[in-house]
Amino acid sequence: MHILFLGSIIDKIENHEREVLAIDTSIHLTADRLPLVRDIGWNRIDSVYTHPDRILDYDVFLYVINGRMQVIEEGKEYIVREKEHLFLKKGLHHWGLPETLPGTAWYWVHFNTVVDERVAYKEHLPLPELGYFYPKHYEYRFMMPKNGSSSLHQTMESRLRTILDNYHKVRDHWMTRSSLQIYQLFLDLHQAALKHEETSETGGKADTIAGRVMTYLVQHADRDFDSRELSSQLQLNYSYLSSTYKRLTGQSIIEVHTKLRMNKAMDMMRSTSMNISEISERLGYKNPYYFSRVFKKVLGEAPSSYLRHFYKS
């Protein structure tokens, strides 16, 4: 009987742990919407601190400048140490035990993420292969690093102090200015986290391969793509290169190469007096009609139509 009772308790604990692991606590931002600041502040405690037990309808960013803070979110404990941050997601239960040390000081930002539910946001950042941007290019989202530190944290305190000082200066569009500054800070934090992942032992090899492929494509954007030449230069199997690149960037090697060629075509249209046939030949397209079809497929308009956007003597 006791064994059955103990087994039932263990099953309940394991089920609870699985439920906690299944909860998505990550914070995502999008490229087409600002995180809207609700309020910003700074705090320092002189006695043992207990984090309030609550469920909020906004997201939270914490940055500890002295001491350490303990926070539990949906059963998972975080110890945020000096020069570390933590994001807390709205709608989730978080609290703390009386374990935050006296002398602990931190900055906090309360904000709301705004998402257009009609948009199917991409999960990959766009590659820097195009010289123009339509609204659809901004339809991607990115996940913020939940907790930890990075190279950016060395200047985090001074940046947050400046933002907080500006926040208290009431002026035109002050709330929008604060949201812009926080968004810039979050973008830099995301970039710093990406660089850390690229230099880590686990992810560095694959990310380096993606970078080498991109370098090759940029250097060979004025001619037809040759998979055998790429494979030979990188000394790796093309199937492996192709699948790795697609997984990391969300685009195929052929797609990116084609976009790079169209980017070169646009540069020539803007900066030279060459006609469409000459540009087509310069980029390795033997048939200008085929070049025009590819251009329209990538950009949504014919090259003759695109040329009319520019003033030329």
mmCIF file of C-alpha atoms in Angstrom:
data_model
loop_
_atom_site.group_PDB
_atom_site.id
_atom_site.type_symbol
_atom_site.label_atom_id
_atom_site.label_comp_id
_atom_site.label_asym_id
_atom_site.label_seq_id
_atom_site.Cartn_x
_atom_site.Cartn_y
_atom_site.Cartn_z
ATOM 1 C CA MET A 1 0.000 0.000 0.000
ATOM 2 C CA HIS A 2 2.792 2.393 0.982
ATOM 3 C CA ILE A 3 4.690 1.501 -2.192
ATOM 4 C CA LEU A 4 1.637 2.267 -4.333
ATOM 5 C CA PHE A 5 1.099 5.587 -2.529
ATOM 6 C CA LEU A 6 4.778 6.526 -2.976
ATOM 7 C CA GLY A 7 4.597 5.569 -6.647
ATOM 8 C CA SER A 8 1.543 7.797 -7.087
ATOM 9 C CA ILE A 9 3.398 10.757 -5.537
ATOM 10 C CA ILE A 10 6.424 10.186 -7.780
ATOM 11 C CA ASP A 11 4.150 10.027 -10.848
ATOM 12 C CA LYS A 12 2.516 13.345 -9.874
ATOM 13 C CA ILE A 13 5.925 14.999 -9.393
ATOM 14 C CA GLU A 14 7.158 13.729 -12.765
ATOM 15 C CA ASN A 15 3.949 14.861 -14.478
ATOM 16 C CA HIS A 16 4.336 18.323 -12.921
ATOM 17 C CA GLU A 17 7.954 18.531 -14.075
ATOM 18 C CA ARG A 18 6.894 17.611 -17.616
ATOM 19 C CA GLU A 19 4.181 20.280 -17.533
ATOM 20 C CA VAL A 20 6.733 22.897 -16.397
ATOM 21 C CA LEU A 21 9.121 21.922 -19.184
ATOM 22 C CA ALA A 22 6.276 22.151 -21.739
ATOM 23 C CA ILE A 23 5.481 25.782 -20.844
ATOM 24 C CA ASP A 24 7.010 28.225 -23.311
ATOM 25 C CA THR A 25 8.712 30.957 -21.269
ATOM 26 C CA SER A 26 10.610 32.507 -24.164
ATOM 27 C CA ILE A 27 10.183 36.127 -25.270
ATOM 28 C CA HIS A 28 9.935 36.778 -29.016
ATOM 29 C CA LEU A 29 10.192 40.164 -30.704
ATOM 30 C CA THR A 30 9.324 40.958 -34.303
ATOM 31 C CA ALA A 31 11.010 43.207 -36.842
ATOM 32 C CA ASP A 32 7.798 45.007 -37.775
ATOM 33 C CA ARG A 33 6.636 46.004 -34.274
ATOM 34 C CA LEU A 34 8.270 47.896 -31.405
ATOM 35 C CA PRO A 35 8.119 46.517 -27.869
ATOM 36 C CA LEU A 36 5.984 49.170 -26.177
ATOM 37 C CA VAL A 37 7.434 50.364 -22.874
ATOM 38 C CA ARG A 38 4.991 50.462 -19.963
ATOM 39 C CA ASP A 39 7.449 51.802 -17.377
ATOM 40 C CA ILE A 40 11.144 51.721 -16.499
ATOM 41 C CA GLY A 41 12.800 51.891 -13.094
ATOM 42 C CA TRP A 42 15.651 51.137 -10.726
ATOM 43 C CA ASN A 43 15.597 49.586 -7.275
ATOM 44 C CA ARG A 44 17.953 48.693 -4.422
ATOM 45 C CA ILE A 45 17.081 46.727 -1.283
ATOM 46 C CA ASP A 46 18.798 46.889 2.104
ATOM 47 C CA SER A 47 17.257 43.740 3.593
ATOM 48 C CA VAL A 48 16.411 40.256 2.394
ATOM 49 C CA TYR A 49 13.973 40.631 -0.507
ATOM 50 C CA THR A 50 11.126 38.393 -1.590
ATOM 51 C CA HIS A 51 10.008 38.772 -5.211
ATOM 52 C CA PRO A 52 6.239 39.445 -5.356
ATOM 53 C CA ASP A 53 4.013 36.474 -6.162
ATOM 54 C CA ARG A 54 2.085 37.550 -9.271
ATOM 55 C CA ILE A 55 0.920 37.013 -12.832
ATOM 56 C CA LEU A 56 1.442 40.084 -15.004
ATOM 57 C CA ASP A 57 -0.170 41.174 -18.259
ATOM 58 C CA TYR A 58 3.140 42.556 -19.558
ATOM 59 C CA ASP A 59 6.669 41.241 -20.111
ATOM 60 C CA VAL A 60 9.579 42.085 -17.805
ATOM 61 C CA PHE A 61 13.289 42.663 -18.357
ATOM 62 C CA LEU A 62 15.548 42.630 -15.266
ATOM 63 C CA TYR A 63 19.235 43.547 -15.109
ATOM 64 C CA VAL A 64 21.127 43.123 -11.827
ATOM 65 C CA ILE A 65 23.969 45.580 -11.196
ATOM 66 C CA ASN A 66 24.850 44.509 -7.642
ATOM 67 C CA GLY A 67 24.203 41.380 -5.592
ATOM 68 C CA ARG A 68 21.931 38.654 -6.883
ATOM 69 C CA MET A 69 18.198 38.101 -7.304
ATOM 70 C CA GLN A 70 16.205 34.887 -7.049
ATOM 71 C CA VAL A 71 13.087 34.506 -9.217
ATOM 72 C CA ILE A 72 10.943 31.429 -9.841
ATOM 73 C CA GLU A 73 8.883 31.349 -13.039
ATOM 74 C CA GLU A 74 6.337 28.534 -13.370
ATOM 75 C CA GLY A 75 8.407 26.354 -11.050
ATOM 76 C CA LYS A 76 11.836 27.036 -12.624
ATOM 77 C CA GLU A 77 14.338 28.899 -10.451
ATOM 78 C CA TYR A 78 16.631 31.603 -11.817
ATOM 79 C CA ILE A 79 19.513 33.135 -9.863
ATOM 80 C CA VAL A 80 20.304 36.422 -11.595
ATOM 81 C CA ARG A 81 23.799 37.494 -10.603
ATOM 82 C CA GLU A 82 25.678 40.746 -11.062
ATOM 83 C CA LYS A 83 25.816 41.855 -14.727
ATOM 84 C CA GLU A 84 23.194 39.282 -15.730
ATOM 85 C CA HIS A 85 19.682 39.727 -17.105
ATOM 86 C CA LEU A 86 16.394 37.832 -17.041
ATOM 87 C CA PHE A 87 13.258 38.068 -19.179
ATOM 88 C CA LEU A 88 9.894 37.138 -17.606
ATOM 89 C CA LYS A 89 6.954 36.379 -19.862
ATOM 90 C CA LYS A 90 3.536 37.910 -19.392
ATOM 91 C CA GLY A 91 0.714 35.625 -18.340
ATOM 92 C CA LEU A 92 3.016 33.280 -16.434
ATOM 93 C CA HIS A 93 3.215 32.842 -12.672
ATOM 94 C CA HIS A 94 6.443 34.068 -11.081
ATOM 95 C CA TRP A 95 7.518 34.698 -7.514
ATOM 96 C CA GLY A 96 10.556 34.541 -5.232
ATOM 97 C CA LEU A 97 11.646 33.187 -1.883
ATOM 98 C CA PRO A 98 13.379 35.428 0.720
ATOM 99 C CA GLU A 99 16.761 34.716 -0.891
ATOM 100 C CA THR A 100 17.603 37.956 -2.721
ATOM 101 C CA LEU A 101 20.567 39.374 -0.836
ATOM 102 C CA PRO A 102 20.639 42.783 0.905
ATOM 103 C CA GLY A 103 22.389 45.372 -1.242
ATOM 104 C CA THR A 104 21.028 43.903 -4.459
ATOM 105 C CA ALA A 105 20.255 46.576 -7.056
ATOM 106 C CA TRP A 106 18.648 46.193 -10.446
ATOM 107 C CA TYR A 107 17.030 47.933 -13.378
ATOM 108 C CA TRP A 108 13.670 46.773 -14.689
ATOM 109 C CA VAL A 109 11.678 47.418 -17.831
ATOM 110 C CA HIS A 110 8.002 46.526 -18.142
ATOM 111 C CA PHE A 111 6.909 46.288 -21.772
ATOM 112 C CA ASN A 112 4.331 44.798 -24.110
ATOM 113 C CA THR A 113 5.162 42.871 -27.247
ATOM 114 C CA VAL A 114 2.828 43.638 -30.140
ATOM 115 C CA VAL A 115 2.253 40.971 -32.789
ATOM 116 C CA ASP A 116 0.090 41.098 -35.900
ATOM 117 C CA GLU A 117 -1.845 37.820 -35.657
ATOM 118 C CA ARG A 118 -2.507 37.903 -39.405
ATOM 119 C CA VAL A 119 1.196 37.559 -40.226
ATOM 120 C CA ALA A 120 2.978 34.207 -40.466
ATOM 121 C CA TYR A 121 6.310 35.378 -39.059
ATOM 122 C CA LYS A 122 9.453 33.653 -40.294
ATOM 123 C CA GLU A 123 11.789 32.138 -37.728
ATOM 124 C CA HIS A 124 15.033 33.170 -39.461
ATOM 125 C CA LEU A 125 16.611 36.593 -39.741
ATOM 126 C CA PRO A 126 16.783 37.837 -43.352
ATOM 127 C CA LEU A 127 20.180 37.569 -44.980
ATOM 128 C CA PRO A 128 21.834 40.867 -45.975
ATOM 129 C CA GLU A 129 21.625 40.032 -49.680
ATOM 130 C CA LEU A 130 19.169 42.661 -50.882
ATOM 131 C CA GLY A 131 19.545 46.394 -51.323
ATOM 132 C CA TYR A 132 15.833 47.071 -50.955
ATOM 133 C CA PHE A 133 13.183 46.091 -48.398
ATOM 134 C CA TYR A 134 9.460 45.529 -48.838
ATOM 135 C CA PRO A 135 7.113 45.177 -45.842
ATOM 136 C CA LYS A 136 7.254 41.372 -46.102
ATOM 137 C CA HIS A 137 11.003 41.453 -45.377
ATOM 138 C CA TYR A 138 10.182 42.667 -41.867
ATOM 139 C CA GLU A 139 7.858 39.753 -41.170
ATOM 140 C CA TYR A 140 10.201 37.696 -39.023
ATOM 141 C CA ARG A 141 10.541 37.159 -35.316
ATOM 142 C CA PHE A 142 13.506 36.400 -33.073
ATOM 143 C CA MET A 143 13.861 34.957 -29.599
ATOM 144 C CA MET A 144 15.566 36.958 -26.867
ATOM 145 C CA PRO A 145 18.169 35.230 -24.669
ATOM 146 C CA LYS A 146 16.193 34.269 -21.567
ATOM 147 C CA ASN A 147 18.895 34.705 -18.945
ATOM 148 C CA GLY A 148 22.631 35.219 -18.639
ATOM 149 C CA SER A 149 25.391 37.560 -19.667
ATOM 150 C CA SER A 150 27.281 38.626 -22.781
ATOM 151 C CA SER A 151 29.839 41.168 -23.978
ATOM 152 C CA LEU A 152 27.021 43.733 -24.168
ATOM 153 C CA HIS A 153 26.494 43.543 -20.411
ATOM 154 C CA GLN A 154 29.716 45.488 -19.822
ATOM 155 C CA THR A 155 27.920 48.644 -20.987
ATOM 156 C CA MET A 156 24.387 47.614 -20.019
ATOM 157 C CA GLU A 157 24.261 49.612 -16.777
ATOM 158 C CA SER A 158 25.310 52.890 -18.383
ATOM 159 C CA ARG A 159 22.867 52.408 -21.274
ATOM 160 C CA LEU A 160 19.961 51.660 -18.937
ATOM 161 C CA ARG A 161 20.863 54.672 -16.771
ATOM 162 C CA THR A 162 20.767 56.923 -19.849
ATOM 163 C CA ILE A 163 17.449 55.451 -20.983
ATOM 164 C CA LEU A 164 15.980 55.922 -17.495
ATOM 165 C CA ASP A 165 17.204 59.536 -17.348
ATOM 166 C CA ASN A 166 15.594 60.242 -20.725
ATOM 167 C CA TYR A 167 12.439 58.435 -19.624
ATOM 168 C CA HIS A 168 11.888 60.983 -16.843
ATOM 169 C CA LYS A 169 12.325 63.943 -19.209
ATOM 170 C CA VAL A 170 8.766 64.608 -20.314
ATOM 171 C CA ARG A 171 8.801 65.807 -23.929
ATOM 172 C CA ASP A 172 7.028 65.176 -27.209
ATOM 173 C CA HIS A 173 6.839 61.476 -28.102
ATOM 174 C CA TRP A 174 8.746 60.566 -24.926
ATOM 175 C CA MET A 175 7.111 57.128 -24.614
ATOM 176 C CA THR A 176 7.904 56.309 -28.256
ATOM 177 C CA ARG A 177 11.492 57.489 -27.794
ATOM 178 C CA SER A 178 11.814 55.198 -24.754
ATOM 179 C CA SER A 179 10.406 52.250 -26.713
ATOM 180 C CA LEU A 180 12.863 52.909 -29.551
ATOM 181 C CA GLN A 181 15.799 52.991 -27.141
ATOM 182 C CA ILE A 182 14.699 49.780 -25.436
ATOM 183 C CA TYR A 183 14.169 48.100 -28.795
ATOM 184 C CA GLN A 184 17.700 49.085 -29.845
ATOM 185 C CA LEU A 185 19.031 47.668 -26.582
ATOM 186 C CA PHE A 186 17.153 44.396 -27.129
ATOM 187 C CA LEU A 187 18.402 44.170 -30.732
ATOM 188 C CA ASP A 188 21.989 44.591 -29.525
ATOM 189 C CA LEU A 189 21.403 41.998 -26.809
ATOM 190 C CA HIS A 190 20.086 39.536 -29.391
ATOM 191 C CA GLN A 191 23.082 40.184 -31.661
ATOM 192 C CA ALA A 192 25.519 39.669 -28.779
ATOM 193 C CA ALA A 193 23.832 36.344 -27.980
ATOM 194 C CA LEU A 194 24.158 35.262 -31.628
ATOM 195 C CA LYS A 195 27.876 36.073 -31.648
ATOM 196 C CA HIS A 196 28.306 34.071 -28.453
ATOM 197 C CA GLU A 197 26.579 31.076 -30.067
ATOM 198 C CA GLU A 198 28.748 31.364 -33.175
ATOM 199 C CA THR A 199 31.947 31.165 -31.108
ATOM 200 C CA SER A 200 30.736 28.346 -28.856
ATOM 201 C CA GLU A 201 32.129 24.881 -29.344
ATOM 202 C CA THR A 202 28.738 23.350 -30.146
ATOM 203 C CA GLY A 203 27.467 25.741 -32.804
ATOM 204 C CA GLY A 204 30.610 27.318 -34.230
ATOM 205 C CA LYS A 205 31.319 24.768 -36.961
ATOM 206 C CA ALA A 206 27.915 24.933 -38.644
ATOM 207 C CA ASP A 207 27.713 28.732 -38.393
ATOM 208 C CA THR A 208 31.204 29.040 -39.881
ATOM 209 C CA ILE A 209 30.108 26.889 -42.823
ATOM 210 C CA ALA A 210 27.101 29.162 -43.427
ATOM 211 C CA GLY A 211 29.391 32.193 -43.382
ATOM 212 C CA ARG A 212 31.832 30.582 -45.841
ATOM 213 C CA VAL A 213 28.992 29.685 -48.201
ATOM 214 C CA MET A 214 27.705 33.260 -48.077
ATOM 215 C CA THR A 215 31.198 34.617 -48.805
ATOM 216 C CA TYR A 216 31.478 32.355 -51.845
ATOM 217 C CA LEU A 217 28.044 33.384 -53.133
ATOM 218 C CA VAL A 218 28.846 37.095 -52.811
ATOM 219 C CA GLN A 219 32.114 36.627 -54.679
ATOM 220 C CA HIS A 220 30.449 34.648 -57.482
ATOM 221 C CA ALA A 221 27.171 36.528 -57.873
ATOM 222 C CA ASP A 222 28.011 37.571 -61.431
ATOM 223 C CA ARG A 223 27.849 34.064 -62.899
ATOM 224 C CA ASP A 224 25.870 30.830 -62.905
ATOM 225 C CA PHE A 225 25.984 28.841 -59.705
ATOM 226 C CA ASP A 226 28.255 25.782 -59.739
ATOM 227 C CA SER A 227 27.617 23.369 -56.875
ATOM 228 C CA ARG A 228 30.711 21.306 -57.695
ATOM 229 C CA GLU A 229 32.953 24.369 -57.493
ATOM 230 C CA LEU A 230 31.449 25.399 -54.146
ATOM 231 C CA SER A 231 31.889 21.886 -52.786
ATOM 232 C CA SER A 232 35.484 21.798 -54.014
ATOM 233 C CA GLN A 233 36.396 25.183 -52.526
ATOM 234 C CA LEU A 234 34.920 24.366 -49.116
ATOM 235 C CA GLN A 235 36.048 20.709 -49.346
ATOM 236 C CA LEU A 236 32.684 19.489 -48.118
ATOM 237 C CA ASN A 237 29.881 17.407 -49.620
ATOM 238 C CA TYR A 238 27.320 19.634 -51.366
ATOM 239 C CA SER A 239 24.326 17.813 -49.855
ATOM 240 C CA TYR A 240 25.705 18.546 -46.394
ATOM 241 C CA LEU A 241 26.417 22.172 -47.319
ATOM 242 C CA SER A 242 22.938 22.621 -48.751
ATOM 243 C CA SER A 243 21.051 21.109 -45.801
ATOM 244 C CA THR A 244 23.183 22.936 -43.206
ATOM 245 C CA TYR A 245 22.746 26.286 -44.950
ATOM 246 C CA LYS A 246 18.985 25.808 -45.281
ATOM 247 C CA ARG A 247 18.664 24.861 -41.603
ATOM 248 C CA LEU A 248 20.583 27.914 -40.383
ATOM 249 C CA THR A 249 19.216 30.557 -42.748
ATOM 250 C CA GLY A 250 15.794 29.303 -43.805
ATOM 251 C CA GLN A 251 16.764 29.753 -47.480
ATOM 252 C CA SER A 252 18.401 27.483 -50.011
ATOM 253 C CA ILE A 253 21.810 28.232 -51.498
ATOM 254 C CA ILE A 254 20.244 28.648 -54.954
ATOM 255 C CA GLU A 255 17.654 31.138 -53.635
ATOM 256 C CA VAL A 256 20.317 33.314 -52.029
ATOM 257 C CA HIS A 257 22.601 33.161 -55.063
ATOM 258 C CA THR A 258 19.732 34.286 -57.300
ATOM 259 C CA LYS A 259 18.874 37.173 -54.962
ATOM 260 C CA LEU A 260 22.500 38.273 -54.898
ATOM 261 C CA ARG A 261 22.570 38.344 -58.699
ATOM 262 C CA MET A 262 19.394 40.438 -58.758
ATOM 263 C CA ASN A 263 20.953 42.753 -56.183
ATOM 264 C CA LYS A 264 23.893 43.276 -58.537
ATOM 265 C CA ALA A 265 21.434 43.936 -61.360
ATOM 266 C CA MET A 266 19.732 46.640 -59.295
ATOM 267 C CA ASP A 267 23.098 48.226 -58.480
ATOM 268 C CA MET A 268 23.930 48.382 -62.195
ATOM 269 C CA MET A 269 20.546 49.932 -62.975
ATOM 270 C CA ARG A 270 21.124 52.618 -60.358
ATOM 271 C CA SER A 271 24.745 53.424 -61.091
ATOM 272 C CA THR A 272 25.376 52.711 -64.803
ATOM 273 C CA SER A 273 23.805 53.485 -68.176
ATOM 274 C CA MET A 274 23.722 49.826 -69.254
ATOM 275 C CA ASN A 275 20.500 48.514 -70.733
ATOM 276 C CA ILE A 276 18.761 45.311 -69.647
ATOM 277 C CA SER A 277 20.483 43.135 -72.261
ATOM 278 C CA GLU A 278 23.921 44.412 -71.217
ATOM 279 C CA ILE A 279 23.176 43.851 -67.524
ATOM 280 C CA SER A 280 21.871 40.378 -68.287
ATOM 281 C CA GLU A 281 25.060 39.503 -70.162
ATOM 282 C CA ARG A 282 27.292 40.982 -67.431
ATOM 283 C CA LEU A 283 25.624 38.705 -64.864
ATOM 284 C CA GLY A 284 26.073 35.579 -66.950
ATOM 285 C CA TYR A 285 22.530 35.290 -68.309
ATOM 286 C CA LYS A 286 22.777 34.403 -71.998
ATOM 287 C CA ASN A 287 19.088 35.053 -72.573
ATOM 288 C CA PRO A 288 17.844 38.531 -71.501
ATOM 289 C CA TYR A 289 14.229 37.299 -71.553
ATOM 290 C CA TYR A 290 15.060 34.591 -69.025
ATOM 291 C CA PHE A 291 16.884 37.194 -66.910
ATOM 292 C CA SER A 292 13.752 39.382 -66.977
ATOM 293 C CA ARG A 293 11.572 36.467 -65.808
ATOM 294 C CA VAL A 294 13.934 35.744 -62.909
ATOM 295 C CA PHE A 295 14.104 39.438 -61.978
ATOM 296 C CA LYS A 296 10.307 39.718 -61.893
ATOM 297 C CA LYS A 297 9.971 36.533 -59.838
ATOM 298 C CA VAL A 298 12.399 37.820 -57.191
ATOM 299 C CA LEU A 299 11.341 41.470 -57.072
ATOM 300 C CA GLY A 300 7.736 41.312 -58.191
ATOM 301 C CA GLU A 301 8.194 43.647 -61.166
ATOM 302 C CA ALA A 302 9.942 43.570 -64.517
ATOM 303 C CA PRO A 303 13.411 45.145 -64.864
ATOM 304 C CA SER A 304 12.024 47.691 -67.348
ATOM 305 C CA SER A 305 9.513 48.802 -64.708
ATOM 306 C CA TYR A 306 12.202 48.951 -62.014
ATOM 307 C CA LEU A 307 14.409 51.125 -64.253
ATOM 308 C CA ARG A 308 11.692 53.768 -64.431
ATOM 309 C CA HIS A 309 12.119 54.447 -60.696
ATOM 310 C CA PHE A 310 15.396 56.250 -61.332
ATOM 311 C CA TYR A 311 16.175 59.640 -62.806
ATOM 312 C CA LYS A 312 18.885 59.418 -65.430
ATOM 313 C CA SER A 313 20.272 61.881 -67.908
#
